[in-house]
mmCIF file of N, CA, C and O in Angstrom:
data_model
loop_
_atom_site.group_PDB
_atom_site.id
_atom_site.type_symbol
_atom_site.label_atom_id
_atom_site.label_comp_id
_atom_site.label_asym_id
_atom_site.label_seq_id
_atom_site.Cartn_x
_atom_site.Cartn_y
_atom_site.Cartn_z
ATOM 1 N N MET A 226 17.405 -30.594 0.944
ATOM 2 C CA MET A 226 17.030 -29.525 -0.148
ATOM 3 C C MET A 226 16.738 -28.385 0.871
ATOM 4 O O MET A 226 16.081 -28.260 1.711
ATOM 5 N N ARG A 227 17.514 -27.313 0.406
ATOM 6 C CA ARG A 227 17.360 -26.093 1.040
ATOM 7 C C ARG A 227 16.388 -25.157 0.578
ATOM 8 O O ARG A 227 16.010 -25.330 -0.768
ATOM 9 N N LEU A 228 15.590 -24.605 1.459
ATOM 10 C CA LEU A 228 14.489 -23.656 1.055
ATOM 11 C C LEU A 228 14.839 -22.090 0.793
ATOM 12 O O LEU A 228 15.887 -21.699 1.561
ATOM 13 N N LYS A 229 14.501 -21.345 -0.080
ATOM 14 C CA LYS A 229 14.570 -20.211 -0.495
ATOM 15 C C LYS A 229 13.869 -19.471 0.965
ATOM 16 O O LYS A 229 12.926 -19.833 1.600
ATOM 17 N N ARG A 230 14.268 -18.335 1.229
ATOM 18 C CA ARG A 230 13.483 -17.504 2.337
ATOM 19 C C ARG A 230 12.253 -17.234 2.469
ATOM 20 O O ARG A 230 11.470 -17.399 3.268
ATOM 21 N N TRP A 231 11.735 -17.135 0.868
ATOM 22 C CA TRP A 231 10.293 -16.826 0.757
ATOM 23 C C TRP A 231 9.678 -18.251 0.365
ATOM 24 O O TRP A 231 8.171 -17.897 0.667
ATOM 25 N N GLU A 232 9.889 -19.194 0.714
ATOM 26 C CA GLU A 232 9.353 -20.614 0.598
ATOM 27 C C GLU A 232 9.071 -21.061 2.025
ATOM 28 O O GLU A 232 9.792 -20.773 2.860
ATOM 29 N N SER A 233 7.982 -21.846 1.762
ATOM 30 C CA SER A 233 7.280 -22.726 3.209
ATOM 31 C C SER A 233 7.674 -24.147 2.807
ATOM 32 O O SER A 233 7.801 -24.748 1.707
ATOM 33 N N PRO A 234 8.036 -24.919 3.956
ATOM 34 C CA PRO A 234 8.213 -26.223 3.874
ATOM 35 C C PRO A 234 6.979 -26.840 3.580
ATOM 36 O O PRO A 234 5.796 -26.613 3.715
ATOM 37 N N ARG A 235 6.926 -27.861 2.438
ATOM 38 C CA ARG A 235 5.859 -28.527 1.798
ATOM 39 C C ARG A 235 6.115 -29.987 2.038
ATOM 40 O O ARG A 235 7.252 -30.525 1.903
ATOM 41 N N ARG A 236 5.055 -30.868 2.068
ATOM 42 C CA ARG A 236 5.121 -32.232 2.199
ATOM 43 C C ARG A 236 5.546 -32.724 0.636
ATOM 44 O O ARG A 236 4.761 -32.336 -0.421
ATOM 45 N N GLU A 237 6.283 -33.445 0.569
ATOM 46 C CA GLU A 237 6.497 -34.150 -0.649
ATOM 47 C C GLU A 237 5.701 -35.455 -1.149
ATOM 48 O O GLU A 237 5.107 -36.051 -0.178
ATOM 49 N N GLY A 238 5.324 -35.475 -2.479
ATOM 50 C CA GLY A 238 4.488 -36.709 -2.943
ATOM 51 C C GLY A 238 3.204 -36.132 -3.346
ATOM 52 O O GLY A 238 2.914 -34.895 -3.213
ATOM 53 N N ARG A 239 2.590 -36.867 -3.925
ATOM 54 C CA ARG A 239 1.269 -36.740 -4.887
ATOM 55 C C ARG A 239 -0.178 -36.671 -3.818
ATOM 56 O O ARG A 239 -0.844 -35.940 -3.810
ATOM 57 N N ASN A 240 -0.002 -37.696 -2.842
ATOM 58 C CA ASN A 240 -1.185 -38.087 -2.218
ATOM 59 C C ASN A 240 -1.151 -37.488 -0.758
ATOM 60 O O ASN A 240 -1.273 -38.117 0.428
ATOM 61 N N ASP A 241 -0.690 -36.052 -0.339
ATOM 62 C CA ASP A 241 -0.594 -35.750 0.934
ATOM 63 C C ASP A 241 -1.767 -35.034 1.553
ATOM 64 O O ASP A 241 -1.869 -34.837 2.594
ATOM 65 N N LYS A 242 -2.786 -35.108 0.506
ATOM 66 C CA LYS A 242 -3.853 -33.980 0.959
ATOM 67 C C LYS A 242 -4.812 -35.034 2.233
ATOM 68 O O LYS A 242 -5.478 -34.405 3.140
ATOM 69 N N GLY A 243 -4.735 -36.334 1.949
ATOM 70 C CA GLY A 243 -5.476 -37.046 2.918
ATOM 71 C C GLY A 243 -5.078 -37.686 3.956
ATOM 72 O O GLY A 243 -5.518 -38.549 4.624
ATOM 73 N N ARG A 244 -4.185 -37.125 4.382
ATOM 74 C CA ARG A 244 -3.119 -37.332 5.721
ATOM 75 C C ARG A 244 -3.768 -36.574 6.968
ATOM 76 O O ARG A 244 -2.910 -36.546 7.831
ATOM 77 N N GLY A 245 -4.762 -35.656 7.060
ATOM 78 C CA GLY A 245 -5.172 -35.117 8.062
ATOM 79 C C GLY A 245 -6.209 -35.756 8.818
ATOM 80 O O GLY A 245 -6.783 -34.957 9.706
ATOM 81 N N GLY A 246 -6.834 -36.932 8.849
ATOM 82 C CA GLY A 246 -7.866 -37.699 9.494
ATOM 83 C C GLY A 246 -9.109 -37.051 8.873
ATOM 84 O O GLY A 246 -9.889 -37.223 9.298
ATOM 85 N N ALA A 247 -9.351 -36.361 7.520
ATOM 86 C CA ALA A 247 -10.600 -35.955 7.257
ATOM 87 C C ALA A 247 -11.526 -37.051 6.786
ATOM 88 O O ALA A 247 -12.672 -36.773 7.118
ATOM 89 N N ALA A 248 -10.979 -38.180 6.563
ATOM 90 C CA ALA A 248 -11.847 -39.348 5.982
ATOM 91 C C ALA A 248 -12.676 -39.856 7.235
ATOM 92 O O ALA A 248 -13.965 -39.918 7.307
ATOM 93 N N ARG A 249 -11.904 -39.850 8.703
ATOM 94 C CA ARG A 249 -12.380 -40.174 9.975
ATOM 95 C C ARG A 249 -13.503 -39.325 10.389
ATOM 96 O O ARG A 249 -14.586 -39.500 10.774
ATOM 97 N N ALA A 250 -13.208 -37.796 10.096
ATOM 98 C CA ALA A 250 -13.924 -36.797 10.313
ATOM 99 C C ALA A 250 -15.224 -36.800 9.710
ATOM 100 O O ALA A 250 -16.448 -36.437 9.975
ATOM 101 N N ARG A 251 -15.356 -37.274 8.187
ATOM 102 C CA ARG A 251 -16.228 -37.473 7.257
ATOM 103 C C ARG A 251 -17.161 -38.689 7.690
ATOM 104 O O ARG A 251 -18.458 -38.531 7.886
ATOM 105 N N GLN A 252 -16.643 -39.817 8.255
ATOM 106 C CA GLN A 252 -17.414 -40.928 8.744
ATOM 107 C C GLN A 252 -18.237 -40.322 10.144
ATOM 108 O O GLN A 252 -19.336 -40.933 10.205
ATOM 109 N N LEU A 253 -17.605 -39.822 11.057
ATOM 110 C CA LEU A 253 -18.081 -39.559 12.354
ATOM 111 C C LEU A 253 -19.311 -38.552 12.071
ATOM 112 O O LEU A 253 -20.308 -38.434 12.726
ATOM 113 N N LYS A 254 -19.089 -37.533 11.069
ATOM 114 C CA LYS A 254 -20.177 -36.592 10.688
ATOM 115 C C LYS A 254 -21.348 -37.404 10.116
ATOM 116 O O LYS A 254 -22.560 -37.092 10.406
ATOM 117 N N LYS A 255 -21.089 -38.172 9.311
ATOM 118 C CA LYS A 255 -22.138 -39.098 8.565
ATOM 119 C C LYS A 255 -22.754 -39.882 9.585
ATOM 120 O O LYS A 255 -24.141 -40.077 9.638
ATOM 121 N N GLN A 256 -22.099 -40.655 10.791
ATOM 122 C CA GLN A 256 -22.606 -41.523 11.657
ATOM 123 C C GLN A 256 -23.415 -40.665 12.582
ATOM 124 O O GLN A 256 -24.644 -40.961 12.631
ATOM 125 N N ALA A 257 -23.147 -39.325 13.027
ATOM 126 C CA ALA A 257 -24.320 -38.656 13.903
ATOM 127 C C ALA A 257 -25.219 -38.005 13.119
ATOM 128 O O ALA A 257 -26.421 -38.347 13.749
ATOM 129 N N GLN A 258 -25.301 -37.861 11.755
ATOM 130 C CA GLN A 258 -26.215 -37.502 10.989
ATOM 131 C C GLN A 258 -27.406 -38.632 11.119
ATOM 132 O O GLN A 258 -28.463 -38.443 11.091
ATOM 133 N N MET A 259 -27.098 -39.805 10.780
ATOM 134 C CA MET A 259 -27.549 -41.093 10.505
ATOM 135 C C MET A 259 -28.255 -41.141 12.046
ATOM 136 O O MET A 259 -29.510 -41.742 12.050
ATOM 137 N N MET A 260 -27.577 -40.876 13.023
ATOM 138 C CA MET A 260 -28.402 -41.228 14.474
ATOM 139 C C MET A 260 -29.259 -40.223 14.544
ATOM 140 O O MET A 260 -30.292 -40.660 15.346
ATOM 141 N N ARG A 261 -29.278 -38.934 14.396
ATOM 142 C CA ARG A 261 -29.956 -37.826 14.638
ATOM 143 C C ARG A 261 -31.207 -38.197 13.612
ATOM 144 O O ARG A 261 -32.616 -38.380 14.087
ATOM 145 N N GLN A 262 -31.034 -38.872 12.368
ATOM 146 C CA GLN A 262 -32.416 -39.150 11.482
ATOM 147 C C GLN A 262 -33.130 -40.519 11.901
ATOM 148 O O GLN A 262 -34.387 -40.199 12.181
ATOM 149 N N LYS A 263 -32.368 -41.346 12.688
ATOM 150 C CA LYS A 263 -32.949 -42.448 13.116
ATOM 151 C C LYS A 263 -33.802 -42.079 14.480
ATOM 152 O O LYS A 263 -35.054 -42.309 14.698
ATOM 153 N N LEU A 264 -33.333 -40.743 15.365
ATOM 154 C CA LEU A 264 -34.025 -40.717 16.731
ATOM 155 C C LEU A 264 -35.301 -39.769 16.135
ATOM 156 O O LEU A 264 -36.330 -40.061 16.830
ATOM 157 N N LYS A 265 -35.070 -39.029 15.050
ATOM 158 C CA LYS A 265 -35.998 -38.301 14.479
ATOM 159 C C LYS A 265 -37.372 -39.139 13.978
ATOM 160 O O LYS A 265 -38.445 -38.832 14.392
ATOM 161 N N GLU A 266 -37.028 -40.340 13.410
ATOM 162 C CA GLU A 266 -37.900 -40.944 12.852
ATOM 163 C C GLU A 266 -38.751 -41.911 14.043
ATOM 164 O O GLU A 266 -40.031 -42.179 14.066
ATOM 165 N N GLY A 267 -37.864 -42.283 15.112
ATOM 166 C CA GLY A 267 -38.366 -42.798 16.135
ATOM 167 C C GLY A 267 -39.396 -41.899 16.829
ATOM 168 O O GLY A 267 -40.410 -42.593 17.194
ATOM 169 N N ASP A 268 -39.234 -40.780 17.139
ATOM 170 C CA ASP A 268 -39.832 -39.833 17.506
ATOM 171 C C ASP A 268 -41.308 -39.478 16.726
ATOM 172 O O ASP A 268 -42.242 -39.589 17.746
ATOM 173 N N LYS A 269 -41.201 -39.595 15.850
ATOM 174 C CA LYS A 269 -42.267 -39.371 14.917
ATOM 175 C C LYS A 269 -43.226 -40.656 14.852
ATOM 176 O O LYS A 269 -44.506 -40.576 15.159
ATOM 177 N N ALA A 270 -42.573 -42.115 15.023
ATOM 178 C CA ALA A 270 -43.443 -43.088 14.818
ATOM 179 C C ALA A 270 -44.177 -43.188 16.515
ATOM 180 O O ALA A 270 -45.315 -43.519 16.804
ATOM 181 N N GLU A 271 -43.327 -42.632 17.456
ATOM 182 C CA GLU A 271 -43.911 -43.036 18.950
ATOM 183 C C GLU A 271 -45.103 -41.896 18.877
ATOM 184 O O GLU A 271 -46.041 -42.273 19.615
ATOM 185 N N ASN A 272 -44.935 -40.753 18.433
ATOM 186 C CA ASN A 272 -46.094 -39.678 18.599
ATOM 187 C C ASN A 272 -47.364 -40.273 17.715
ATOM 188 O O ASN A 272 -48.189 -40.040 18.189
ATOM 189 N N ASN A 273 -46.769 -40.909 16.686
ATOM 190 C CA ASN A 273 -48.119 -41.257 15.850
ATOM 191 C C ASN A 273 -48.914 -42.636 16.849
ATOM 192 O O ASN A 273 -50.077 -42.650 16.758
ATOM 193 N N ARG A 274 -48.073 -43.196 17.318
ATOM 194 C CA ARG A 274 -48.733 -44.408 18.183
ATOM 195 C C ARG A 274 -49.563 -43.790 19.306
ATOM 196 O O ARG A 274 -50.683 -44.203 19.592
ATOM 197 N N ASN A 275 -48.864 -42.654 20.003
ATOM 198 C CA ASN A 275 -49.595 -42.125 21.198
ATOM 199 C C ASN A 275 -50.782 -41.427 20.838
ATOM 200 O O ASN A 275 -51.970 -41.169 21.448
ATOM 201 N N ASN A 276 -50.653 -40.694 19.489
ATOM 202 C CA ASN A 276 -52.024 -40.092 18.982
ATOM 203 C C ASN A 276 -53.150 -41.142 18.543
ATOM 204 O O ASN A 276 -54.145 -40.760 18.909
ATOM 205 N N ARG A 277 -52.598 -42.239 18.089
ATOM 206 C CA ARG A 277 -53.661 -43.494 17.912
ATOM 207 C C ARG A 277 -54.106 -43.804 19.070
ATOM 208 O O ARG A 277 -55.666 -44.023 19.243
ATOM 209 N N LYS A 278 -53.661 -43.934 20.060
ATOM 210 C CA LYS A 278 -54.140 -44.488 21.346
ATOM 211 C C LYS A 278 -55.011 -43.433 21.940
ATOM 212 O O LYS A 278 -56.201 -43.904 22.529
ATOM 213 N N LYS A 279 -54.638 -42.310 22.011
ATOM 214 C CA LYS A 279 -55.387 -41.289 22.403
ATOM 215 C C LYS A 279 -56.809 -41.043 21.720
ATOM 216 O O LYS A 279 -57.895 -41.277 22.247
ATOM 217 N N GLU A 280 -56.760 -41.204 20.292
ATOM 218 C CA GLU A 280 -58.160 -41.294 19.483
ATOM 219 C C GLU A 280 -58.967 -42.568 19.910
ATOM 220 O O GLU A 280 -60.027 -42.422 19.677
ATOM 221 N N GLY A 281 -58.140 -43.512 20.153
ATOM 222 C CA GLY A 281 -59.031 -44.767 20.152
ATOM 223 C C GLY A 281 -59.673 -44.846 21.470
ATOM 224 O O GLY A 281 -60.775 -45.245 21.889
ATOM 225 N N LYS A 282 -59.173 -44.281 22.496
ATOM 226 C CA LYS A 282 -59.551 -44.096 23.886
ATOM 227 C C LYS A 282 -60.882 -43.172 23.730
ATOM 228 O O LYS A 282 -62.136 -43.551 24.193
ATOM 229 N N GLU A 283 -60.534 -42.131 22.997
ATOM 230 C CA GLU A 283 -61.997 -41.096 22.986
ATOM 231 C C GLU A 283 -62.956 -42.036 22.277
ATOM 232 O O GLU A 283 -64.257 -41.718 22.534
ATOM 233 N N ASN A 284 -62.874 -42.656 21.247
ATOM 234 C CA ASN A 284 -63.952 -43.144 20.395
ATOM 235 C C ASN A 284 -64.652 -44.423 21.159
ATOM 236 O O ASN A 284 -65.851 -44.560 21.160
ATOM 237 N N LYS A 285 -64.107 -45.097 21.963
ATOM 238 C CA LYS A 285 -64.324 -46.106 22.844
ATOM 239 C C LYS A 285 -65.450 -45.654 23.758
ATOM 240 O O LYS A 285 -66.216 -46.486 24.318
ATOM 241 N N ASN A 286 -65.006 -44.552 24.507
ATOM 242 C CA ASN A 286 -65.511 -44.242 25.890
ATOM 243 C C ASN A 286 -66.397 -42.838 25.482
ATOM 244 O O ASN A 286 -65.820 -41.777 25.962
ATOM 245 N N PRO A 287 -67.205 -42.791 24.879
ATOM 246 C CA PRO A 287 -67.974 -41.671 24.657
ATOM 247 C C PRO A 287 -68.797 -41.100 25.965
ATOM 248 O O PRO A 287 -69.123 -41.848 26.939
ATOM 249 N N SER A 288 -68.626 -39.611 26.061
ATOM 250 C CA SER A 288 -69.490 -38.981 27.334
ATOM 251 C C SER A 288 -70.905 -39.117 26.964
ATOM 252 O O SER A 288 -71.467 -39.359 26.305
ATOM 253 N N PRO A 289 -71.301 -39.136 28.349
ATOM 254 C CA PRO A 289 -72.762 -39.293 28.456
ATOM 255 C C PRO A 289 -73.772 -38.227 27.835
ATOM 256 O O PRO A 289 -74.695 -38.380 27.296
ATOM 257 N N LEU A 290 -72.899 -37.115 27.801
ATOM 258 C CA LEU A 290 -73.648 -35.947 27.145
ATOM 259 C C LEU A 290 -73.790 -36.006 25.690
ATOM 260 O O LEU A 290 -74.807 -35.696 25.163
ATOM 261 N N SER A 291 -72.789 -36.664 24.966
ATOM 262 C CA SER A 291 -72.902 -37.029 23.525
ATOM 263 C C SER A 291 -73.981 -37.976 23.139
ATOM 264 O O SER A 291 -74.763 -38.111 22.246
ATOM 265 N N LEU A 292 -74.337 -38.813 24.162
ATOM 266 C CA LEU A 292 -75.622 -39.814 23.808
ATOM 267 C C LEU A 292 -76.687 -39.156 23.889
ATOM 268 O O LEU A 292 -77.898 -39.785 23.173
ATOM 269 N N ASN A 293 -77.126 -38.212 24.802
ATOM 270 C CA ASN A 293 -78.102 -37.684 24.811
ATOM 271 C C ASN A 293 -78.363 -36.861 23.440
ATOM 272 O O ASN A 293 -79.760 -36.640 23.240
ATOM 273 N N MET A 294 -77.649 -36.460 22.787
ATOM 274 C CA MET A 294 -77.886 -35.546 21.299
ATOM 275 C C MET A 294 -78.524 -36.499 20.199
ATOM 276 O O MET A 294 -79.187 -36.974 19.827
#
């Protein structure tokens, strides 16, 4: 089929939009997002554990000055 000079070549068929690897790009984007979310949750849990340990140490070993009051 010959094209007119003002026409550009087009792919034939109905389902040509999904051929550019867009689905794989969406998968990778979602995977990266989930990894970031898991890392963020892990950091929060670790910070909570560290804070609890610090609070526990403070309560177990009161300073001698606080006993005199």
